[in-house]
Amino acid sequence: MEHTIQDLYSAENQILEALPQLISKAQSSQLRQAFEQHQRQTEKHVQRLEQVAKQLDIDPDGETCMAMQGLIEEAQDLLDQLDGDEITDAALIGAAQKVEHYEIASYGTARTLAQQAGQGQIADLLQQTLDEEKQTDEKLTEIATTKANQKAVKA
Ligand SMILES: [Fe+2]
């Protein structure tokens, strides 16, 4: 449990650091707004993890999420190759969804561990974030299928 929370804390902070770049590269206002909204949510996710750590009486710092480091590095490589052309939004969405799916998996695990440990309040906090990650993932799919991918397929 401690490891999972510290891993997520590292992952969320890395995402907070990377989001301004994704926002600045987004071509459509719809995608930019989705990232901006997710930035505000991510700030809340960090706070919730701090709350969880406090309740568990652990330090949220202490791990570096290597998986998130890799996902962000990969996204940056891709973006360097794609500056501002038609497939940029589709590429941004693809990279962001990999991040969301990693978070969905990790929060799902952490939530279940908390439930099984009889930590209902912690499970609820983790579930709230899990729900927001899922909503973000769905919104990104919607933007991709209605707009970004069509442009990318034509390009
Ligand atoms: Fe998050």
mmCIF file of C-alpha atoms and ligand atoms in Angstrom, residues 8 11-12 15 38 41-46 49 99-100 103 107 129-130 132-133 136, ligand 1:
data_model
loop_
_atom_site.group_PDB
_atom_site.id
_atom_site.type_symbol
_atom_site.label_atom_id
_atom_site.label_comp_id
_atom_site.label_asym_id
_atom_site.label_seq_id
_atom_site.Cartn_x
_atom_site.Cartn_y
_atom_site.Cartn_z
ATOM 1 C CA LEU A 8 1.109 7.382 -7.564
ATOM 2 C CA ALA A 11 3.340 9.837 -11.087
ATOM 3 C CA GLU A 12 0.847 12.656 -10.406
ATOM 4 C CA ILE A 15 2.037 14.679 -14.832
ATOM 5 C CA HIS A 38 -7.251 17.747 -16.089
ATOM 6 C CA GLN A 41 -8.057 17.754 -11.317
ATOM 7 C CA THR A 42 -4.466 16.558 -11.021
ATOM 8 C CA GLU A 43 -3.778 19.200 -8.380
ATOM 9 C CA LYS A 44 -6.675 17.690 -6.427
ATOM 10 C CA HIS A 45 -5.308 14.187 -6.990
ATOM 11 C CA VAL A 46 -2.015 15.207 -5.422
ATOM 12 C CA LEU A 49 -2.796 11.384 -1.995
ATOM 13 C CA VAL A 99 -0.890 7.978 -18.917
ATOM 14 C CA GLU A 100 -4.560 7.749 -17.915
ATOM 15 C CA GLU A 103 -3.246 5.750 -13.472
ATOM 16 C CA TYR A 107 -5.659 3.663 -8.543
ATOM 17 C CA THR A 129 -9.687 10.094 -8.263
ATOM 18 C CA LEU A 130 -10.193 6.838 -10.157
ATOM 19 C CA GLU A 132 -12.025 11.367 -12.578
ATOM 20 C CA GLU A 133 -9.256 9.533 -14.431
ATOM 21 C CA THR A 136 -10.783 12.098 -18.561
HETATM 22 FE FE FE B 1 -4.509 11.988 -11.731
#
